[in-house]
PDB file of C-alpha atoms in Angstrom:
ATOM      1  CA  UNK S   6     195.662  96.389 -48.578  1.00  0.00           C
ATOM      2  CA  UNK S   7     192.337  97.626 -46.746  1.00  0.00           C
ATOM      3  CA  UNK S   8     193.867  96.320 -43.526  1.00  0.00           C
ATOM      4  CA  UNK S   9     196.668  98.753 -43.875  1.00  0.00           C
ATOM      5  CA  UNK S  10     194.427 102.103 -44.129  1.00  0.00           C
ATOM      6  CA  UNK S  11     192.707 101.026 -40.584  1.00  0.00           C
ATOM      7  CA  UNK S  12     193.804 102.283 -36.993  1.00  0.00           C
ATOM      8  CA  UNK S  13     194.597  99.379 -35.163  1.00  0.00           C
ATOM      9  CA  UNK S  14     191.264 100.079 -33.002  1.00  0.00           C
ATOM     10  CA  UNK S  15     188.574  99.429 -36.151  1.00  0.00           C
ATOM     11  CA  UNK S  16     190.710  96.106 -36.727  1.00  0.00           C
ATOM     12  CA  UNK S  17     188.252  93.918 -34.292  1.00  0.00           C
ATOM     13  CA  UNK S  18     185.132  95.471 -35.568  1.00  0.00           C
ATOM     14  CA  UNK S  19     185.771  94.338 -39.652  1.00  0.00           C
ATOM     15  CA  UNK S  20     186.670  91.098 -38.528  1.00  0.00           C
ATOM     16  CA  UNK S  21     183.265  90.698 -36.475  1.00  0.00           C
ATOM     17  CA  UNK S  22     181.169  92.380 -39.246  1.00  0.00           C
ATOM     18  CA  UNK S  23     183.089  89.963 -42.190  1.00  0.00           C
ATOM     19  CA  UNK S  24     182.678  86.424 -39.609  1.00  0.00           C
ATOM     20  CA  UNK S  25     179.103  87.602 -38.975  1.00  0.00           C
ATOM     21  CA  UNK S  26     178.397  88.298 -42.636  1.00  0.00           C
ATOM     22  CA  UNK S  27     179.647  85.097 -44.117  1.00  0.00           C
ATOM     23  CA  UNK S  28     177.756  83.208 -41.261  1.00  0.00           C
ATOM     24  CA  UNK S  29     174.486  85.003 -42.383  1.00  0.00           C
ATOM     25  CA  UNK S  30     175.350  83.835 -45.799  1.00  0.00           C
ATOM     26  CA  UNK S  31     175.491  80.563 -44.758  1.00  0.00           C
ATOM     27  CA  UNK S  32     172.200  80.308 -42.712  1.00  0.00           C
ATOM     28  CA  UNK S  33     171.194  82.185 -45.951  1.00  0.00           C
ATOM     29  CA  UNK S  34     172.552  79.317 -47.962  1.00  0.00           C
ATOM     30  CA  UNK S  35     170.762  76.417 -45.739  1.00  0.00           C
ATOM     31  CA  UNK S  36     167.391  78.115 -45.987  1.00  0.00           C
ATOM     32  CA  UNK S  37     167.233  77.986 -49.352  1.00  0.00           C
ATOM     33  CA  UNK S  38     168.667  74.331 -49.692  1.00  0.00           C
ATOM     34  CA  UNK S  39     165.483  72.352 -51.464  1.00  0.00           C
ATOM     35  CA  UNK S  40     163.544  69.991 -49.160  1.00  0.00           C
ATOM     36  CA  UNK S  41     160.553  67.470 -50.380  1.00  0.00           C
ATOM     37  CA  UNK S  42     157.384  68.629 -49.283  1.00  0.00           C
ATOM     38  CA  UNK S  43     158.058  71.644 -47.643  1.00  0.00           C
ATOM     39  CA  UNK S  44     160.118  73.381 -50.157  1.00  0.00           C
ATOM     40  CA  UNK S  45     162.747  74.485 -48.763  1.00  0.00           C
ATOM     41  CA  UNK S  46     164.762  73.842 -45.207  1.00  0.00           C
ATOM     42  CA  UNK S  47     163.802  77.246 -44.086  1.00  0.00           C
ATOM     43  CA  UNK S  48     159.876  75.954 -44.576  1.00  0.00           C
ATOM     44  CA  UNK S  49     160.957  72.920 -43.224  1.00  0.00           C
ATOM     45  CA  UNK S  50     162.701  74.513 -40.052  1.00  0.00           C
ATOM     46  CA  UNK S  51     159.516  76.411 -39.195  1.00  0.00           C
ATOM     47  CA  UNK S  52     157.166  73.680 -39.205  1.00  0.00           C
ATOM     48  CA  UNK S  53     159.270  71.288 -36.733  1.00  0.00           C
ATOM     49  CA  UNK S  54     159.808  74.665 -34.351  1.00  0.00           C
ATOM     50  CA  UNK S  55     155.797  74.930 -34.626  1.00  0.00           C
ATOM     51  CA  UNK S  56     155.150  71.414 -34.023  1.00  0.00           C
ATOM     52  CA  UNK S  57     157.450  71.003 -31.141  1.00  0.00           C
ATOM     53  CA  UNK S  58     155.785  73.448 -28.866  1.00  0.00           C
ATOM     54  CA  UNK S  59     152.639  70.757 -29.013  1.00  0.00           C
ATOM     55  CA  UNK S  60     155.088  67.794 -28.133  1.00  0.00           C
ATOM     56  CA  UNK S  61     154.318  68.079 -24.624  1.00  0.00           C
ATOM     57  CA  UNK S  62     150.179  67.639 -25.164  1.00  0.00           C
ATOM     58  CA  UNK S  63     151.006  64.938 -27.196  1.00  0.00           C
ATOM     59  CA  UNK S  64     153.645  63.335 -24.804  1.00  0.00           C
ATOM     60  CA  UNK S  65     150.511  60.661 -23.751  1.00  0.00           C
ATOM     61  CA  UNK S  66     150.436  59.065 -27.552  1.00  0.00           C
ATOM     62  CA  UNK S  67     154.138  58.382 -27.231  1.00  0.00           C
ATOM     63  CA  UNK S  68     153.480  54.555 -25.743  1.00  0.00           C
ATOM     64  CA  UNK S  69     150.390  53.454 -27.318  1.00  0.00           C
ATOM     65  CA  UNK S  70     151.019  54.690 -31.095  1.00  0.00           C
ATOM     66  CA  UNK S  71     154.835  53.331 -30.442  1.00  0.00           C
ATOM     67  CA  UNK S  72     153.430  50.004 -29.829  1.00  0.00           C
ATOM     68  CA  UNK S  73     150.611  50.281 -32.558  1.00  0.00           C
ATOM     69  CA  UNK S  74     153.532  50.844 -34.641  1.00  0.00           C
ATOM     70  CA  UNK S  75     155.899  47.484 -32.942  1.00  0.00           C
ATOM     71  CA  UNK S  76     152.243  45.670 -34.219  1.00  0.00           C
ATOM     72  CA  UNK S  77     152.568  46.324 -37.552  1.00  0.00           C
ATOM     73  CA  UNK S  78     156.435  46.655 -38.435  1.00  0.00           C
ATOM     74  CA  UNK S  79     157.562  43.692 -36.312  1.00  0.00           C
ATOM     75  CA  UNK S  80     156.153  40.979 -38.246  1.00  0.00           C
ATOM     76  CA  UNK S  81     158.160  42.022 -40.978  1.00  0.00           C
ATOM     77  CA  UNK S  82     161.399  42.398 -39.525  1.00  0.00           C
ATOM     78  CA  UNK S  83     163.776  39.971 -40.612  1.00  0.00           C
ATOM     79  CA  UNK S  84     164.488  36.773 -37.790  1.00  0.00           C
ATOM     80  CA  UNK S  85     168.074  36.568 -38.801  1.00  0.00           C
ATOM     81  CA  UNK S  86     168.099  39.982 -37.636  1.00  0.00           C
ATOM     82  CA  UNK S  87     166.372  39.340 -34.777  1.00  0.00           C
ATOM     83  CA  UNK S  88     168.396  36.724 -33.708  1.00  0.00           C
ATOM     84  CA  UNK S  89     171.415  38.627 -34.118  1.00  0.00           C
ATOM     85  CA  UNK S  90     170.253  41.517 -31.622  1.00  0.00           C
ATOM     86  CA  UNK S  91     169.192  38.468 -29.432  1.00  0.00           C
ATOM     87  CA  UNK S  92     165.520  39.157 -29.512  1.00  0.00           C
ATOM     88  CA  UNK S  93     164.945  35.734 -30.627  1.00  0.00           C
ATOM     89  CA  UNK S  94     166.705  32.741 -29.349  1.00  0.00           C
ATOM     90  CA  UNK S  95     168.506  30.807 -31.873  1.00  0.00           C
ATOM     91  CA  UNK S  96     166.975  27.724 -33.260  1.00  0.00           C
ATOM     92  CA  UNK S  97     170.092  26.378 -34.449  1.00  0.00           C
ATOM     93  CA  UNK S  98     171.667  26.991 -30.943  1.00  0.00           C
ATOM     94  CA  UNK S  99     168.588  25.241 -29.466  1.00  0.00           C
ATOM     95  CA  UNK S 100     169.133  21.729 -31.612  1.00  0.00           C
ATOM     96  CA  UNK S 101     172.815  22.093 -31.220  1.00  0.00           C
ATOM     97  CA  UNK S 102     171.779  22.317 -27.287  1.00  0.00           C
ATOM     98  CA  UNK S 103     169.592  19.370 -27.570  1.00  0.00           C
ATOM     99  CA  UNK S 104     171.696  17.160 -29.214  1.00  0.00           C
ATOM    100  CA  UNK S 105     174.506  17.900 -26.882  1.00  0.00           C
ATOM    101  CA  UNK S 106     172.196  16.777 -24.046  1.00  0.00           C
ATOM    102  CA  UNK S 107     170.803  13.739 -25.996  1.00  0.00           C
ATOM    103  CA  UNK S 108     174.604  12.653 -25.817  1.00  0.00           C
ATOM    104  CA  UNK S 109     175.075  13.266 -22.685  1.00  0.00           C
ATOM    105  CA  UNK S 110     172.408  11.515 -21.725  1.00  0.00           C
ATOM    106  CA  UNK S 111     173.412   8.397 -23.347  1.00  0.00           C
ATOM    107  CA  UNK S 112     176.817   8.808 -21.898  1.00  0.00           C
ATOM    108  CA  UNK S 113     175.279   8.403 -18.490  1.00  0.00           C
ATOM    109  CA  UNK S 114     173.001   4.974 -19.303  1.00  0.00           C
ATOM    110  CA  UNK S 115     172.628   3.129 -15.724  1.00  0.00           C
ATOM    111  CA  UNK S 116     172.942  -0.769 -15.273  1.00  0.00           C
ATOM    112  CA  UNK S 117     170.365  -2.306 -13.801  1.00  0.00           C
ATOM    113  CA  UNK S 118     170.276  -5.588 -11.960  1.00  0.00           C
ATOM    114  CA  UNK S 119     168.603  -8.560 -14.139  1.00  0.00           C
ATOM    115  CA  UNK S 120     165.351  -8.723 -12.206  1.00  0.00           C
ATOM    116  CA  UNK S 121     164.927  -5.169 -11.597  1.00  0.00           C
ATOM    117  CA  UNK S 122     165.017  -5.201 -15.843  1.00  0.00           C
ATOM    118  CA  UNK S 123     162.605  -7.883 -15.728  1.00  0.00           C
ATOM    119  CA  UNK S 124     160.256  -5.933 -13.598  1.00  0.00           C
ATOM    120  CA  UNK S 125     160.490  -2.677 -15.696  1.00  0.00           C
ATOM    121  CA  UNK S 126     159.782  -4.413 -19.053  1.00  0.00           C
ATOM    122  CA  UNK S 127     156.569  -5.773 -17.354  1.00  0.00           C
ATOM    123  CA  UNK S 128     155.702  -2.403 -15.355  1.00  0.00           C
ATOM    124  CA  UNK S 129     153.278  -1.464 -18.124  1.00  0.00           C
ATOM    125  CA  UNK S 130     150.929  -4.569 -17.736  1.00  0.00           C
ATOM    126  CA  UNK S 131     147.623  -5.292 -15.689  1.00  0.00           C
ATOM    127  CA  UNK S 132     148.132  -7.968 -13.046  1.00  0.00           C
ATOM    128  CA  UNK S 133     146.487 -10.775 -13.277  1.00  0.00           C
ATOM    129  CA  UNK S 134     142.947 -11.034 -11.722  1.00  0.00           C
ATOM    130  CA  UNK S 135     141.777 -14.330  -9.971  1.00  0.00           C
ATOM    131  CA  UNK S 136     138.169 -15.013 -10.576  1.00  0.00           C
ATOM    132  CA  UNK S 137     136.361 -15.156  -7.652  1.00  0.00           C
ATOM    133  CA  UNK S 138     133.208 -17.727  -7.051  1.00  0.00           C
ATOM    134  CA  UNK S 139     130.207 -15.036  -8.686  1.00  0.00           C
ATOM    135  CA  UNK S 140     132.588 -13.750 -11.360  1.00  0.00           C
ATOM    136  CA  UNK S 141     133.152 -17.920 -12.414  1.00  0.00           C
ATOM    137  CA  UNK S 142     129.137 -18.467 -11.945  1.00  0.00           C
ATOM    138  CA  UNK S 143     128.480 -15.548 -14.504  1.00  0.00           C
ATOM    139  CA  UNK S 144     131.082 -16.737 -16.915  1.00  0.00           C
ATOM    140  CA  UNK S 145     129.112 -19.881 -17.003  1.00  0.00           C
ATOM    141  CA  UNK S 146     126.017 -18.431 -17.143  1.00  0.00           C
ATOM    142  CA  UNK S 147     126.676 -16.287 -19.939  1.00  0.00           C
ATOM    143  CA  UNK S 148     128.411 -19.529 -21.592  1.00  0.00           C
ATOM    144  CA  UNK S 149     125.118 -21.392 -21.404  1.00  0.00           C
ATOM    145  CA  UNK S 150     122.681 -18.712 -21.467  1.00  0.00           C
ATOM    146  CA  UNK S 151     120.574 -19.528 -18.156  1.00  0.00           C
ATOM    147  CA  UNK S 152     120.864 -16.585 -15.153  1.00  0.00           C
ATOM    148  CA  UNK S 153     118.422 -18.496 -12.933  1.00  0.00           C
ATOM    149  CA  UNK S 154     121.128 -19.235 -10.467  1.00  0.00           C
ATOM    150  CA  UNK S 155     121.729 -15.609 -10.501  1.00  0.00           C
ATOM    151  CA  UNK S 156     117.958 -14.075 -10.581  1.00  0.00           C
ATOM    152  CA  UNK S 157     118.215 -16.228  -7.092  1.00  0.00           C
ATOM    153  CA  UNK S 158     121.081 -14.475  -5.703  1.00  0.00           C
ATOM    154  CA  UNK S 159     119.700 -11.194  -6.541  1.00  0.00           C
ATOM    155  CA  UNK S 160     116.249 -12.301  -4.703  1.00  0.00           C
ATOM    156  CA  UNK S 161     117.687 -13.095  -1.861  1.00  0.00           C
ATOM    157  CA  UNK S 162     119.644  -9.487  -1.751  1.00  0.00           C
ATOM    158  CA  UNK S 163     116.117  -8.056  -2.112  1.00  0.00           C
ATOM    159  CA  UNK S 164     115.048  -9.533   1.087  1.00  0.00           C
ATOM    160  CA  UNK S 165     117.569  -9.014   2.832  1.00  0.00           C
ATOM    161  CA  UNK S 166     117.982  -5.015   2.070  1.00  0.00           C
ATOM    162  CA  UNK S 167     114.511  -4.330   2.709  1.00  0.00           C
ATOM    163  CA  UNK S 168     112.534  -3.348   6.346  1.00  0.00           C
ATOM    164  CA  UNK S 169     110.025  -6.072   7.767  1.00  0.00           C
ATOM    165  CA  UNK S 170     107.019  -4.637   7.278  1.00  0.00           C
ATOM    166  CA  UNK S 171     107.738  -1.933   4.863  1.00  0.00           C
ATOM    167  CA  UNK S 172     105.609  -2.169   1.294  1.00  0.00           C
ATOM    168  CA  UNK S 173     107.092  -0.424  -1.638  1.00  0.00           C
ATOM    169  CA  UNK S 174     103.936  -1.212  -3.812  1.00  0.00           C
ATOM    170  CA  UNK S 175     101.684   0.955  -1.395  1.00  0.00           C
ATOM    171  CA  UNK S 176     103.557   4.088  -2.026  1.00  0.00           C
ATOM    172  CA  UNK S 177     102.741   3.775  -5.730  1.00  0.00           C
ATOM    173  CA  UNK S 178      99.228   2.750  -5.198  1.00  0.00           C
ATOM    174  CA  UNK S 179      98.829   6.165  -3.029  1.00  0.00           C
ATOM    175  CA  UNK S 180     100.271   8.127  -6.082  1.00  0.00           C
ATOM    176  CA  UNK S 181      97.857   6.382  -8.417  1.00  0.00           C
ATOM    177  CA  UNK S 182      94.523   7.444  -5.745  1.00  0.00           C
ATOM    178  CA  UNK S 183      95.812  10.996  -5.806  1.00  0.00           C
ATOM    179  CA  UNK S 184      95.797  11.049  -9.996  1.00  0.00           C
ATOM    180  CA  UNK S 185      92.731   9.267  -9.839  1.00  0.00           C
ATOM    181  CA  UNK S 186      91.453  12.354  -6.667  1.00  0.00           C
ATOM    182  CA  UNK S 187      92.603  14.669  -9.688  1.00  0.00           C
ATOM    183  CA  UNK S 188      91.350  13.116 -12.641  1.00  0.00           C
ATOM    184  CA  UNK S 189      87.397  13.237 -10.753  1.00  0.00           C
ATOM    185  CA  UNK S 190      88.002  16.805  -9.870  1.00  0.00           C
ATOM    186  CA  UNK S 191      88.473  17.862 -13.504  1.00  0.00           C
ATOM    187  CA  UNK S 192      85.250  15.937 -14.169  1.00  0.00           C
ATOM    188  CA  UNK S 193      83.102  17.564 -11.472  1.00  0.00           C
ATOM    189  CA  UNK S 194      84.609  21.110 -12.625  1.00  0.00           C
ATOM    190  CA  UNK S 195      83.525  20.313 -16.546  1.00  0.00           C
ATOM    191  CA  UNK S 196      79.699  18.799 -14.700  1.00  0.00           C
ATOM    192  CA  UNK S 197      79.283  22.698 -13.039  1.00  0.00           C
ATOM    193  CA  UNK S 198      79.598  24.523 -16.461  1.00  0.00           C
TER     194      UNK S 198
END
């Protein structure tokens, strides 16, 4: 009936002015709708506008407190779960896997001729040494005890790895002058006090 009364020229102007009322009334409406914490979404709204202008000095946190965060939560998300997104390889897959190559690998046994069996079945085993003359003289002297015949062996190794004319014994003589050199200089030092 109001619609009537107008010149066609004010008909684009109510329309505006009703869409733009109702659309107040509805940011109107969402303002007021209740939100934990803040109060209301209006509140709410104006907080996240204010904290988003310091995103950017903040942007360097992103990585480290997003893997601080992987620390803690990913122990406790579920493996099924992980498995499923294919984060985790399957462990049923992986024994399914094995046994499939287990059988395959007994399909594919290989013959081998009789003495090349022989020879792998004794692969793992020492050969046997042959005693030689010394290692059948020690046998025998550790069976009876007596390692004269071997003192004799080992003297006649001594002379023949030492120089003609060279005296071992002198060396430690010298050694013994020098403490002794020592031992009177101490007791000539003690004399003078």
């Amino acid at each position: 009936f109001f619609l009537d009364h107008l010149p066609p020229r004010h008909f684009g102007l109510w329309i505006n002015n009703n869409c733009e009322r109702k659309m107040a009334s509805i940011a109107r409406l969402i303002n007021n709708v209740p939100v934990p914490l803040f109060g209301t979404a209006g509140t709410a709204g104006m907080f996240v506008m204010a904290k988003a202008k310091t995103v950017s000095r903040m942007a360097g946190w992103a990585v480290p407190l997003s893997a601080g965060a992987l620390w803690f939560v990913w122990p406790a998300v579920d493996d099924g779960w992980k498995i499923e997104m294919g984060l985790k390889a399957d462990p049923a897959a992986a024994a399914k896997a094995a046994e499939e190559a287990a059988a395959a690998a007994a399909a594919k046994t290989v013959e081998l001729p009789p003495d090349a069996a022989a020879k792998v079945e004794v692969a793992y085993k020492a050969h046997e040494s042959v005693p030689t003359e010394n290692d059948k003289m020690l046998m025998a002297a550790a069976a009876s005890g007596d390692y004269t015949e071997s003192q004799a062996k080992w003297e006649e190794f001594m002379v023949k790895s030492i120089r003609p004319g060279e005296d071992d014994d002198d060396d430690d003589e010298d050694d013994e002058d020098d403490d002794d050199d020592d031992d009177d200089d101490e007791d000539e030092d003690d004399d003078d006090e």
